[in-house]
PDB file of C-alpha atoms in Angstrom:
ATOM      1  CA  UNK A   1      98.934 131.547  89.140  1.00 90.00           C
ATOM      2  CA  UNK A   2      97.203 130.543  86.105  1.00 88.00           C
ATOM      3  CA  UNK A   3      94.048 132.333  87.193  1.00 90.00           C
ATOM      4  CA  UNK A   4      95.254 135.697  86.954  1.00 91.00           C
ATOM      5  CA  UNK A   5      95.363 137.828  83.890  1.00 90.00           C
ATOM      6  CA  UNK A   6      98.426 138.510  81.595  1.00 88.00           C
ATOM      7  CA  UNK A   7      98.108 142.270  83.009  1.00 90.00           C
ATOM      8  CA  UNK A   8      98.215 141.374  86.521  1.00 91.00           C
ATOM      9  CA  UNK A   9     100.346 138.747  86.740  1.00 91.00           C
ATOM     10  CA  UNK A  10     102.878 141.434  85.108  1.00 90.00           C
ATOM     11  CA  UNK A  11     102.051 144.139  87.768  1.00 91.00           C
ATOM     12  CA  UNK A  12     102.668 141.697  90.713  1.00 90.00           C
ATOM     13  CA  UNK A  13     105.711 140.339  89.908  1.00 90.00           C
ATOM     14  CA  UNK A  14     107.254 143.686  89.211  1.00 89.00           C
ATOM     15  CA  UNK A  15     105.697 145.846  91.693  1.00 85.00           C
ATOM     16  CA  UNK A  16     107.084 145.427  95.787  1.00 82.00           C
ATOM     17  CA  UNK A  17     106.604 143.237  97.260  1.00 86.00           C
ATOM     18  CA  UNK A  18     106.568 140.819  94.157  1.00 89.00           C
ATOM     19  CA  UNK A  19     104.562 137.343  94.187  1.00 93.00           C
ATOM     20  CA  UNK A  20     104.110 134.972  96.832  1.00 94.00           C
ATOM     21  CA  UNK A  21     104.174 131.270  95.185  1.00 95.00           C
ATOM     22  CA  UNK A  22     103.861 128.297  96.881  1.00 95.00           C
ATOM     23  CA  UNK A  23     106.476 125.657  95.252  1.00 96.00           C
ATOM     24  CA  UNK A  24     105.715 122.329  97.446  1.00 96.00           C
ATOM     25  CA  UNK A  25     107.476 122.552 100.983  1.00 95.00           C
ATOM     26  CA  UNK A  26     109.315 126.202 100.133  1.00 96.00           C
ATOM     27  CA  UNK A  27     107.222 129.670  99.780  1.00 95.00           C
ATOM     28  CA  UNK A  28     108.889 131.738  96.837  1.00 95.00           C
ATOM     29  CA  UNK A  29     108.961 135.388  96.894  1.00 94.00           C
ATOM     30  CA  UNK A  30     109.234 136.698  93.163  1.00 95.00           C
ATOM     31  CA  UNK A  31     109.762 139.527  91.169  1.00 94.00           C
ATOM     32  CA  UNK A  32     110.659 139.902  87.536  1.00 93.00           C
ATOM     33  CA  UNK A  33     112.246 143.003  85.895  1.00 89.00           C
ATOM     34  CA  UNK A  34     112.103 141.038  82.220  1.00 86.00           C
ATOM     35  CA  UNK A  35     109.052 140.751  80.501  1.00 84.00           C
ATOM     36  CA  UNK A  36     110.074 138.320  78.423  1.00 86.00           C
ATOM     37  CA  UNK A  37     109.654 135.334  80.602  1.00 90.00           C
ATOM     38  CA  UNK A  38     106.051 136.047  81.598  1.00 92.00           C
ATOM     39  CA  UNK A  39     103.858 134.166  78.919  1.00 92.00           C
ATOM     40  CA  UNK A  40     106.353 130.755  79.461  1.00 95.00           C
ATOM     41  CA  UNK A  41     106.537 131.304  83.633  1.00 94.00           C
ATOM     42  CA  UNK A  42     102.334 131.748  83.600  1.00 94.00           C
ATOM     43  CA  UNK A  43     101.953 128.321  81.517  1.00 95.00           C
ATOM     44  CA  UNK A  44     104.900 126.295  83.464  1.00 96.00           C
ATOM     45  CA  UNK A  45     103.788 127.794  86.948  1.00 96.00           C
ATOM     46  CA  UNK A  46      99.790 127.838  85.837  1.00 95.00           C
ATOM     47  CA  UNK A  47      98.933 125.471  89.406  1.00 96.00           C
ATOM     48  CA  UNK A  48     100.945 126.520  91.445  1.00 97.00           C
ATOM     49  CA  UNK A  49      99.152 128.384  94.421  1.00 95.00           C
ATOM     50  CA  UNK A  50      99.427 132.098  95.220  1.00 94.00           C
ATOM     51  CA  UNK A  51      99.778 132.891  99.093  1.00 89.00           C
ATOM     52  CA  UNK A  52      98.850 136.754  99.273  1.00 79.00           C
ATOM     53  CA  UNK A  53      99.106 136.696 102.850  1.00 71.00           C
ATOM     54  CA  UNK A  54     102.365 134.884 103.147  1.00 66.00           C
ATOM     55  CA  UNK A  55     104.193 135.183 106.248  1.00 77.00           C
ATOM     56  CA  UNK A  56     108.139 134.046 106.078  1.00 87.00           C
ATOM     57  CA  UNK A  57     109.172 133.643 102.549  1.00 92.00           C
ATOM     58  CA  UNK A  58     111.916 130.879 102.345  1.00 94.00           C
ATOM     59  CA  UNK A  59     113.882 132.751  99.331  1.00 93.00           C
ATOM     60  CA  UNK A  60     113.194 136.148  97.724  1.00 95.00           C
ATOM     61  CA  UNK A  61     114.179 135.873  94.102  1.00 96.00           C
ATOM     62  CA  UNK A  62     114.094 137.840  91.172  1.00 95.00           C
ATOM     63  CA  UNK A  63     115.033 137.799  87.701  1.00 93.00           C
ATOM     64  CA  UNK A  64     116.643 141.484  86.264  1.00 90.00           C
ATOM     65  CA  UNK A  65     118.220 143.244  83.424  1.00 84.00           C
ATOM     66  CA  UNK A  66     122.059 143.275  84.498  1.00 73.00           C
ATOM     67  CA  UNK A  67     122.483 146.930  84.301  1.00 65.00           C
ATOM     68  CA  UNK A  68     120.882 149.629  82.086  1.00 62.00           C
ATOM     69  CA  UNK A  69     123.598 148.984  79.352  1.00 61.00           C
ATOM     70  CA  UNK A  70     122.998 145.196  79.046  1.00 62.00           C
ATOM     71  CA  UNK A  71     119.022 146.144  78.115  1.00 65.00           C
ATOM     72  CA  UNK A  72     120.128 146.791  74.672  1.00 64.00           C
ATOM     73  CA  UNK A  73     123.251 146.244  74.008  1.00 69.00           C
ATOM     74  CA  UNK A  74     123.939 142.206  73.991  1.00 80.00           C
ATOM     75  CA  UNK A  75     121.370 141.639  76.824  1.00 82.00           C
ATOM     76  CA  UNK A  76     121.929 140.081  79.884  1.00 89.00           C
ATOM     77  CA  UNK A  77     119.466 138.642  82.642  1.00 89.00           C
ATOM     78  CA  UNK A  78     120.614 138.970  86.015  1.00 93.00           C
ATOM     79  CA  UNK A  79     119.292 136.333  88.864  1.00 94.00           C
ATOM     80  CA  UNK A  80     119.357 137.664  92.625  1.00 95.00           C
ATOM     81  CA  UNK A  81     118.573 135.904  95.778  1.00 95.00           C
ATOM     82  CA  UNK A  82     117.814 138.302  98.724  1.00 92.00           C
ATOM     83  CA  UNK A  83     118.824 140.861  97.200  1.00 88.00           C
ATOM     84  CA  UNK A  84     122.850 139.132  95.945  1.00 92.00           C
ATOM     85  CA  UNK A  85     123.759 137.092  92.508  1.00 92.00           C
ATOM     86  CA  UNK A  86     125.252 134.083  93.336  1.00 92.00           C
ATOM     87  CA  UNK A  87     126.254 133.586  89.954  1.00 89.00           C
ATOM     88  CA  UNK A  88     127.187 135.455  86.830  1.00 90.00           C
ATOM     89  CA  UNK A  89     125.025 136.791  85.133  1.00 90.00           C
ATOM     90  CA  UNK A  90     123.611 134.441  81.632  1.00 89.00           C
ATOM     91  CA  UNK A  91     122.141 135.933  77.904  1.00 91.00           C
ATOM     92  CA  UNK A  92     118.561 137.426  78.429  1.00 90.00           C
ATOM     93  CA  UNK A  93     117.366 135.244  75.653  1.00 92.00           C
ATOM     94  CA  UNK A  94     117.960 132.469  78.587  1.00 94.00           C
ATOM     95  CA  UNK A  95     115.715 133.881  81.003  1.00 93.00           C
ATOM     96  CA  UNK A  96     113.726 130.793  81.889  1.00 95.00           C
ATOM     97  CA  UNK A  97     116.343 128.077  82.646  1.00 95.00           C
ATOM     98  CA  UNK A  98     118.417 131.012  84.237  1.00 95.00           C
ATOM     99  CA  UNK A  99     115.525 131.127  87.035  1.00 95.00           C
ATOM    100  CA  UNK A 100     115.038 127.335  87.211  1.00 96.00           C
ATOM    101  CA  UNK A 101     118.861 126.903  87.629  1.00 96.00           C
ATOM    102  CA  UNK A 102     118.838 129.593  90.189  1.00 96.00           C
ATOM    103  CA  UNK A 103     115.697 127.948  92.301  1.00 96.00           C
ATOM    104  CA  UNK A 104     117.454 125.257  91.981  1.00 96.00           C
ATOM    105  CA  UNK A 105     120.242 126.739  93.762  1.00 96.00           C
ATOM    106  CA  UNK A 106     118.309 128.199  96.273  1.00 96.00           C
ATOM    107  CA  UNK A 107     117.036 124.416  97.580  1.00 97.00           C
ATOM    108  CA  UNK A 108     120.792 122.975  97.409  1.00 96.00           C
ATOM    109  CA  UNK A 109     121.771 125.865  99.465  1.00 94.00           C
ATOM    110  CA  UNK A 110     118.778 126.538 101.827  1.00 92.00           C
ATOM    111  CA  UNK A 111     116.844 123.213 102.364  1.00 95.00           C
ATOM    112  CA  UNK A 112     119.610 121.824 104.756  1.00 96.00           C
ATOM    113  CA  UNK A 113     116.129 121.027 107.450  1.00 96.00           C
ATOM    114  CA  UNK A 114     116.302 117.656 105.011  1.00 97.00           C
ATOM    115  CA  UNK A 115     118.219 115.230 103.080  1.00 98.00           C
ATOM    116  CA  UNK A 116     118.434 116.366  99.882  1.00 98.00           C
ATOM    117  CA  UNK A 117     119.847 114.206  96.721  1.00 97.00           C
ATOM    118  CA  UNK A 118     119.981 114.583  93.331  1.00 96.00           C
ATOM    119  CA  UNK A 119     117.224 112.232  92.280  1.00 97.00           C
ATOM    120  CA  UNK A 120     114.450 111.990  90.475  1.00 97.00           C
ATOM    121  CA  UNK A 121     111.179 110.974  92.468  1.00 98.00           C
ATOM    122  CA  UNK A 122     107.716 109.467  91.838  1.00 98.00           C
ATOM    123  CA  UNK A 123     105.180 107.492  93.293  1.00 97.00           C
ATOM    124  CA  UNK A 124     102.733 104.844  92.778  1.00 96.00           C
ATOM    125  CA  UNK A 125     100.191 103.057  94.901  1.00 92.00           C
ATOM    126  CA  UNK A 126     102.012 105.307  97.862  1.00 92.00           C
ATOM    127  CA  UNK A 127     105.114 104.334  97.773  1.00 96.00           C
ATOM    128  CA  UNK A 128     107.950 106.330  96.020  1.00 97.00           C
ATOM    129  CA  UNK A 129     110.800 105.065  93.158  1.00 98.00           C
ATOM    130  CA  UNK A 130     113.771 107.143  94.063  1.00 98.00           C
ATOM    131  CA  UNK A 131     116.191 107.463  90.834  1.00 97.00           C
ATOM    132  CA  UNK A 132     119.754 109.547  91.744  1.00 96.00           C
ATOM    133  CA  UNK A 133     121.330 109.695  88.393  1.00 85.00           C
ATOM    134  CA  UNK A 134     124.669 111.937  87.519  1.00 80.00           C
ATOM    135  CA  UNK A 135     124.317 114.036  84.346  1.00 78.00           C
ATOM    136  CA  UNK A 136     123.780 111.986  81.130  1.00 79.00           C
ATOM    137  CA  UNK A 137     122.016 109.234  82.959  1.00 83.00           C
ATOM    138  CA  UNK A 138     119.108 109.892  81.195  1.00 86.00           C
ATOM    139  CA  UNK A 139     117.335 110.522  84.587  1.00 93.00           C
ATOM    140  CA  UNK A 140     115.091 113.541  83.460  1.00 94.00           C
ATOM    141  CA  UNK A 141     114.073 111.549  79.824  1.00 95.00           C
ATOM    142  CA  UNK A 142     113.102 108.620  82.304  1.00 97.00           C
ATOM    143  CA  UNK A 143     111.485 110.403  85.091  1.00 97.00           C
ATOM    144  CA  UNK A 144     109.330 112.587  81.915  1.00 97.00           C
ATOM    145  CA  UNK A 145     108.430 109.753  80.300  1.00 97.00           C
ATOM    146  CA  UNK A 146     107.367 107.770  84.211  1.00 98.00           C
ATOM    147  CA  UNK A 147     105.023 111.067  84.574  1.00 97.00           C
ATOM    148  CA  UNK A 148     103.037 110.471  81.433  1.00 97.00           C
ATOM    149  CA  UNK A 149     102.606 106.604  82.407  1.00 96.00           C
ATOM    150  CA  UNK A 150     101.025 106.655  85.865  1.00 94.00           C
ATOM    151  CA  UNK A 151     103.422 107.708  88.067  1.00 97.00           C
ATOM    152  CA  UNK A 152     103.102 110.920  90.248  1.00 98.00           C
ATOM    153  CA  UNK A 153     105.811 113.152  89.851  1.00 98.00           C
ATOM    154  CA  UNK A 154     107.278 114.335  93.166  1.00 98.00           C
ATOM    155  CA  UNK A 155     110.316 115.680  91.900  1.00 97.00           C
ATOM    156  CA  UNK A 156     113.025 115.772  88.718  1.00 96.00           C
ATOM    157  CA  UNK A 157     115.748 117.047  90.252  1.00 95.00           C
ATOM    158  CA  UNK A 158     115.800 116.446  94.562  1.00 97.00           C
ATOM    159  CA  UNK A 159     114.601 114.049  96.512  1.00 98.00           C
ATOM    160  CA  UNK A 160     113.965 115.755  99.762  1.00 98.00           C
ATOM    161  CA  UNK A 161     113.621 112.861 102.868  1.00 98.00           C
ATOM    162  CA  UNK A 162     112.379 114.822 105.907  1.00 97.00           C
ATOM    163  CA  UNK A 163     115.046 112.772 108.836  1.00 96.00           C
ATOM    164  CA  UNK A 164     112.086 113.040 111.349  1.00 94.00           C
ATOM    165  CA  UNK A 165     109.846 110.703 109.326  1.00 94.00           C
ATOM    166  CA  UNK A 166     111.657 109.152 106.524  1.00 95.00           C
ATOM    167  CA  UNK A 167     109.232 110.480 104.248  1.00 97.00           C
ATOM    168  CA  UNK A 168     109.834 112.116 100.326  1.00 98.00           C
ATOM    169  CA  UNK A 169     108.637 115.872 100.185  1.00 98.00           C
ATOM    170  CA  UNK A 170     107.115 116.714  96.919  1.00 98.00           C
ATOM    171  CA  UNK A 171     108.628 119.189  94.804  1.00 98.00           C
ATOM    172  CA  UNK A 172     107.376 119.185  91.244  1.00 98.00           C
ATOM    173  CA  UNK A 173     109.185 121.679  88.981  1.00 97.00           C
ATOM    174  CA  UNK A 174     108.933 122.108  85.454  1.00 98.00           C
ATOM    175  CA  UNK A 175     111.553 119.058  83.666  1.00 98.00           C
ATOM    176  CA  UNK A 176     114.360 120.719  81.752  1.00 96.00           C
ATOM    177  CA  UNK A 177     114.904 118.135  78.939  1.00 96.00           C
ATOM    178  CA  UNK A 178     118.523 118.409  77.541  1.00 95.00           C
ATOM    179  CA  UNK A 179     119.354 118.008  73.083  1.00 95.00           C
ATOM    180  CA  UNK A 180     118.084 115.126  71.777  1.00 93.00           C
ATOM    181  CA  UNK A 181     115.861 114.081  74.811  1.00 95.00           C
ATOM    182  CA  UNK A 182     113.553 116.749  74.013  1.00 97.00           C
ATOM    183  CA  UNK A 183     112.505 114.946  70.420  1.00 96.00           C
ATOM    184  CA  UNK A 184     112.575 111.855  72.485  1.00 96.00           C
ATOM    185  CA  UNK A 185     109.658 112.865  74.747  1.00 97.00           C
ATOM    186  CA  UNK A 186     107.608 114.646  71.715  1.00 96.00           C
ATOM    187  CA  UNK A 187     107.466 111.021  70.160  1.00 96.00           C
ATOM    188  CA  UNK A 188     106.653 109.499  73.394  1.00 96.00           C
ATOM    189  CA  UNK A 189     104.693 111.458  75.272  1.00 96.00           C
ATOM    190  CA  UNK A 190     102.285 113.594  72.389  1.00 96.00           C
ATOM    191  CA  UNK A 191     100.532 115.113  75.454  1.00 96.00           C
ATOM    192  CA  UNK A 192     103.653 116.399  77.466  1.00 96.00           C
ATOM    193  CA  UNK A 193     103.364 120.155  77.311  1.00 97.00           C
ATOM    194  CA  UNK A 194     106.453 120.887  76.270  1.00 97.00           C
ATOM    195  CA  UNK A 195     108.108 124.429  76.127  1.00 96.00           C
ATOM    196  CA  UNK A 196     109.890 126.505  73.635  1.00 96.00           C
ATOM    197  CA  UNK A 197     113.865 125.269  73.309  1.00 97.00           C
ATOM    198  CA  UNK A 198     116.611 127.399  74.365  1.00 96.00           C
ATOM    199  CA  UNK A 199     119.751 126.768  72.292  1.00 96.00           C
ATOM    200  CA  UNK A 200     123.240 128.073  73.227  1.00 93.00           C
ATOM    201  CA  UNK A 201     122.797 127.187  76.939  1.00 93.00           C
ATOM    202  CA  UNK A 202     125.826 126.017  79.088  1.00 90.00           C
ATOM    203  CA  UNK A 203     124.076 123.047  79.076  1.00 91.00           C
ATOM    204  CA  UNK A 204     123.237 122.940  75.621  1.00 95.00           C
ATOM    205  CA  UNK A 205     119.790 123.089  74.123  1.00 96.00           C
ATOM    206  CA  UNK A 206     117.066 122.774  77.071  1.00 97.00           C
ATOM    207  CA  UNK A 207     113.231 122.661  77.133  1.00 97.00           C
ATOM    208  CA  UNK A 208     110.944 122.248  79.820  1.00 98.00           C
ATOM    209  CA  UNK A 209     108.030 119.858  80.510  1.00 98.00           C
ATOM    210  CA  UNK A 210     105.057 121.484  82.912  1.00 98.00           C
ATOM    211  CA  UNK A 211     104.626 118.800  85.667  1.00 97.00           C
ATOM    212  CA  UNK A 212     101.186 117.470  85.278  1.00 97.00           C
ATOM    213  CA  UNK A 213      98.005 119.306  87.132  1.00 96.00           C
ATOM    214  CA  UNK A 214      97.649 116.170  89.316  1.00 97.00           C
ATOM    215  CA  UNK A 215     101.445 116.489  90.659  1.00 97.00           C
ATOM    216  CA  UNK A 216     100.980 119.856  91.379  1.00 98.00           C
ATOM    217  CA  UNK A 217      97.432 119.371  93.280  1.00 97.00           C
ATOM    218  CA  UNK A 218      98.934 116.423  95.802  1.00 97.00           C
ATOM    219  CA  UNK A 219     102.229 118.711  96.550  1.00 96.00           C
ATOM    220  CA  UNK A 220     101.390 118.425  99.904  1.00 96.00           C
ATOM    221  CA  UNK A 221     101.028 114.499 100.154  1.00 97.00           C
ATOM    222  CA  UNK A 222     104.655 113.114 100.823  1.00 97.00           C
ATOM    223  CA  UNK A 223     105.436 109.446 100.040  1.00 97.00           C
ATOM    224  CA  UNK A 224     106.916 106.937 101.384  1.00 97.00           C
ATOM    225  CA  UNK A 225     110.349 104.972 100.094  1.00 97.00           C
ATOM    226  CA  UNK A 226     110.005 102.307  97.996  1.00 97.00           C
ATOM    227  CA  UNK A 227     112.731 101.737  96.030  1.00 98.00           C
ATOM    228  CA  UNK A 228     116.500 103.004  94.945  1.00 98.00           C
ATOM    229  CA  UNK A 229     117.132 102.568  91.209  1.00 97.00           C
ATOM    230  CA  UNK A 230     120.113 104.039  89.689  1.00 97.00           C
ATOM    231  CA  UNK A 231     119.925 104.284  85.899  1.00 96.00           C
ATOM    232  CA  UNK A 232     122.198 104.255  82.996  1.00 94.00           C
ATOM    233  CA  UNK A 233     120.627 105.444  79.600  1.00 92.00           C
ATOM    234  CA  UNK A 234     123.206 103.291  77.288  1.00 91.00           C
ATOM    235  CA  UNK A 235     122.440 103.295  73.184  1.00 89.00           C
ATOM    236  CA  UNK A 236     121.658  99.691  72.119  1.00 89.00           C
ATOM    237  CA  UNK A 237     121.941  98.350  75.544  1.00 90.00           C
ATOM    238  CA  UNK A 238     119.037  95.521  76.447  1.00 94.00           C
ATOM    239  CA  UNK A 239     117.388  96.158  79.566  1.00 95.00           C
ATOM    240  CA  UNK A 240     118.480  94.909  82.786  1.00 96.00           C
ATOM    241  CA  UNK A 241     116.910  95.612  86.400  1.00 96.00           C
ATOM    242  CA  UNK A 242     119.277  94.231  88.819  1.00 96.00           C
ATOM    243  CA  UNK A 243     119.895  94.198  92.411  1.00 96.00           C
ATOM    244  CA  UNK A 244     121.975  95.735  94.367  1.00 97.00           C
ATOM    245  CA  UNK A 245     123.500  95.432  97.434  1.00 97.00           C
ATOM    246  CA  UNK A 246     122.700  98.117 100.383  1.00 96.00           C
ATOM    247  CA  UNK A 247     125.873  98.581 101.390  1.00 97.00           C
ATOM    248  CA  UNK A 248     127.060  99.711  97.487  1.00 97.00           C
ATOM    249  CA  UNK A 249     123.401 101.540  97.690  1.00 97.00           C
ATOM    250  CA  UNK A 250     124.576 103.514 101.047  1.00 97.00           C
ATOM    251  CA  UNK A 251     127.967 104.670  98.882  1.00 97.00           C
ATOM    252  CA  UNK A 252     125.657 105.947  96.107  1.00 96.00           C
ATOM    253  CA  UNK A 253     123.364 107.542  97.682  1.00 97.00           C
ATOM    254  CA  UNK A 254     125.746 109.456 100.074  1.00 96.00           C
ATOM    255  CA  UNK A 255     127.787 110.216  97.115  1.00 95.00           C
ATOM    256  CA  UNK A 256     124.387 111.887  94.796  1.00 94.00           C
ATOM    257  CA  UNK A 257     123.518 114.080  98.005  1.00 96.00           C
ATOM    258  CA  UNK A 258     123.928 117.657  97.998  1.00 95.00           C
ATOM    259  CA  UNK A 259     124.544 118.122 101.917  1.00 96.00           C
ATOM    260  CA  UNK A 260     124.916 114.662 103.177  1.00 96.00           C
ATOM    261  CA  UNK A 261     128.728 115.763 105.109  1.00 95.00           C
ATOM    262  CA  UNK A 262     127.017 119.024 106.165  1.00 96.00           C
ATOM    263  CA  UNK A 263     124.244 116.881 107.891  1.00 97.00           C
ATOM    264  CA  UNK A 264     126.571 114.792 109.960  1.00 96.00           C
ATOM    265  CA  UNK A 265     125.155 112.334 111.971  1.00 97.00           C
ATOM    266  CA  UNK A 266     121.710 112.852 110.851  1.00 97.00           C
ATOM    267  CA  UNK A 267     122.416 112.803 107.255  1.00 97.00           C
ATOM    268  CA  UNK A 268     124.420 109.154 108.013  1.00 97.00           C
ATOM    269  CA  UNK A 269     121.131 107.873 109.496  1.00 97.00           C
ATOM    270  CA  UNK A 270     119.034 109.292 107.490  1.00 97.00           C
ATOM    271  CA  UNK A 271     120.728 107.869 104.391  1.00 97.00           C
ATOM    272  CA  UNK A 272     120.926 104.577 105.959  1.00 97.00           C
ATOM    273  CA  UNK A 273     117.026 104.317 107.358  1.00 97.00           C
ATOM    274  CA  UNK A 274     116.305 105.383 103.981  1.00 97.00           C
ATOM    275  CA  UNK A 275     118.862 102.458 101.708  1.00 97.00           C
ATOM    276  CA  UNK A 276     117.208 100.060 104.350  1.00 97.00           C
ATOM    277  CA  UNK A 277     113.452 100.735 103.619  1.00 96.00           C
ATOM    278  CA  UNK A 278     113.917 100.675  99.907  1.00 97.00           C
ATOM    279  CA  UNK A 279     114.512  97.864  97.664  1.00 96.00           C
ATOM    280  CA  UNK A 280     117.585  98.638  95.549  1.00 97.00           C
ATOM    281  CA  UNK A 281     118.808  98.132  92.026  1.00 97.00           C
ATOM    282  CA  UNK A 282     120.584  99.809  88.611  1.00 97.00           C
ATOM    283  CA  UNK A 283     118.676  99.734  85.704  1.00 97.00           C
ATOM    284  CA  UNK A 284     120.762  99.931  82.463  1.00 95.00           C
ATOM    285  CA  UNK A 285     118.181 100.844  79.391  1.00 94.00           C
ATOM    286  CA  UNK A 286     118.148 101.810  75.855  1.00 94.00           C
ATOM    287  CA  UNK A 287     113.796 101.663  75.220  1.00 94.00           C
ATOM    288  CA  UNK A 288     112.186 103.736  77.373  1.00 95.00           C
ATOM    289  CA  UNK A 289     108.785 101.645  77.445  1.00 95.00           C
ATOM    290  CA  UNK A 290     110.758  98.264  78.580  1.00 96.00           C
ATOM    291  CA  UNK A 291     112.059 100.378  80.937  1.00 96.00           C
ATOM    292  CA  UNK A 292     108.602 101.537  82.311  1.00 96.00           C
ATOM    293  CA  UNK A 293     107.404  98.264  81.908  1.00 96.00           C
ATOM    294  CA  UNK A 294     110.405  96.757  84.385  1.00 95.00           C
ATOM    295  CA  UNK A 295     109.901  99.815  86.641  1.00 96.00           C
ATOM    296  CA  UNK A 296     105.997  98.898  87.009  1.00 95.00           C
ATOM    297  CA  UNK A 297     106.232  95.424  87.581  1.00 94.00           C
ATOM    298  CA  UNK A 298     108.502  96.533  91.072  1.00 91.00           C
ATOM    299  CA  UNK A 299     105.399  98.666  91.847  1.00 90.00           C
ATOM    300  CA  UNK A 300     103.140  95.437  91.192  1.00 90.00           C
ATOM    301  CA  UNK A 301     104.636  93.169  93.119  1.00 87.00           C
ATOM    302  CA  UNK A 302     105.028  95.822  95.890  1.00 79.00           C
ATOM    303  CA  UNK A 303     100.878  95.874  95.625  1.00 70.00           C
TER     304      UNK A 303
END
């Protein structure tokens, strides 16, 4: 995407039948009807591939002014999904996050060909540290920070296991850091590209981190699973990697997956081929670099 000009960029993504992107296993159709979020979508989506000769687009999405009204009066963006809004519609001033929440959407509700839970993934020396964290976890500040320290980002928000091969499908999105996370990362990570922050958000204020070049050039390489740590950001806490049993593992990671009921059987084995593979622990953490530190020697010891 990043190749093209400001001017055509523009044209595609409004004119029919919008832009073909290739996000790591799903083909996006897009179109936008805002300008706004053009200059932030070409520096967050810059790598990601165009397929101008797509075939069957897994979602068609696009990104609107709700109405001619809500173009100047108290703006509104509008998200659509072939062609319906699956939710109402959010201020245009929160045009970005509006489309990552509504991709992300999309994958909860379409990608039901795989095991999907609500995890943060990366690799290292092929293998893949799988971290399902509930909100306020501090799963996104943790998986940022992994990204910038040698770890390949698969994926901030699903870990996709394919049940034929037991293998992690890449998906690497832009990070939405949450409040004070964002200043977190900025003193961390100097060279995270980090975009503008949206305040007044339902989630409060968000900014996103563009997943490295290198994450976005191996999209295609799955991983294999390595390990299942469940975090817990905790202020002043020391840091503690601990085991954990598989069977308490199984519980967790049936209860952080988006469609593990609707899979049935398959989702029960895959879940349990994937808690037996994978070395399992919780990591509680207040210092992010102890953290990375704890989280590397696994990888080590693994090599």
């Amino acid at each position: 995407m990043g190749d093209l000009s400001d001017g055509e960029l523009a044209r595609q993504v409004r004119a029919r039948p919008g832009l073909d992107v290739r996000i790591g296993p799903f083909l996006v159709n897009l179109r936008l009807g805002l300008c706004e979020p053009l200059p932030l979508l070409q520096r967050m989506w810059h790598d990601y591939p165009l397929e101008p000769s797509a075939g069957i687009r897994d979602f068609h999405v696009s990104l609107d002014h709700n109405g001619w009204l809500r173009r100047w009066w108290r703006p509104q963006a509008r998200f659509t999904v072939d062609g319906r809004s699956p939710f109402q519609p959010l201020a245009a001033a929160h045009h970005f996050p509006m489309l990552e929440w509504g991709l992300n959407w999309c994958v909860a509700r379409r990608g039901h060909h795989l095991l999907m839970l609500h995890a943060a993934v990366l690799e290292r020396g092929g293998r893949a540290l799988i971290l399902p964290g509930a909100p306020g976890a501090g799963k996104s500040t943790l998986c940022t920070a992994l990204a910038h320290r040698g770890w390949r980002l698969l994926s901030d928000e699903f870990a996709l296991v394919c049940p034929q091969y037991g293998r992690l499908l890449p998906l690497p999105r832009p990070i939405p850091l949450k409040n004070g996370s964002i200043g977190v990362i900025r003193d961390f990570a100097p060279e995270a590209e980090i975009g503008p922050a949206f305040t007044g958000t339902r989630k409060g204020t968000v900014a996103h981190v563009r997943p490295p070049s290198a994450a976005v050039a191996r999209m295609d390489e799955p991983a294999t699973p390595g390990w299942l740590v469940f975090p817990r950001w905790q202020a002043g806490a020391d840091t503690q990697l601990e085991p954990l049993s598989r069977s308490d593992a199984f519980l967790l990671v049936a209860s952080n997956a988006f469609n593990y009921e609707l899979l049935g059987e398959t989702g029960f084995i895959t879940a349990a081929r994937l808690v037996e593979r994978c070395g399992c622990h919780t990591l509680s953490y207040s210092n992010l670099d102890e953290a990375i530190v704890r989280l590397g020697a696994l990888a080590e010891a693994a090599a």
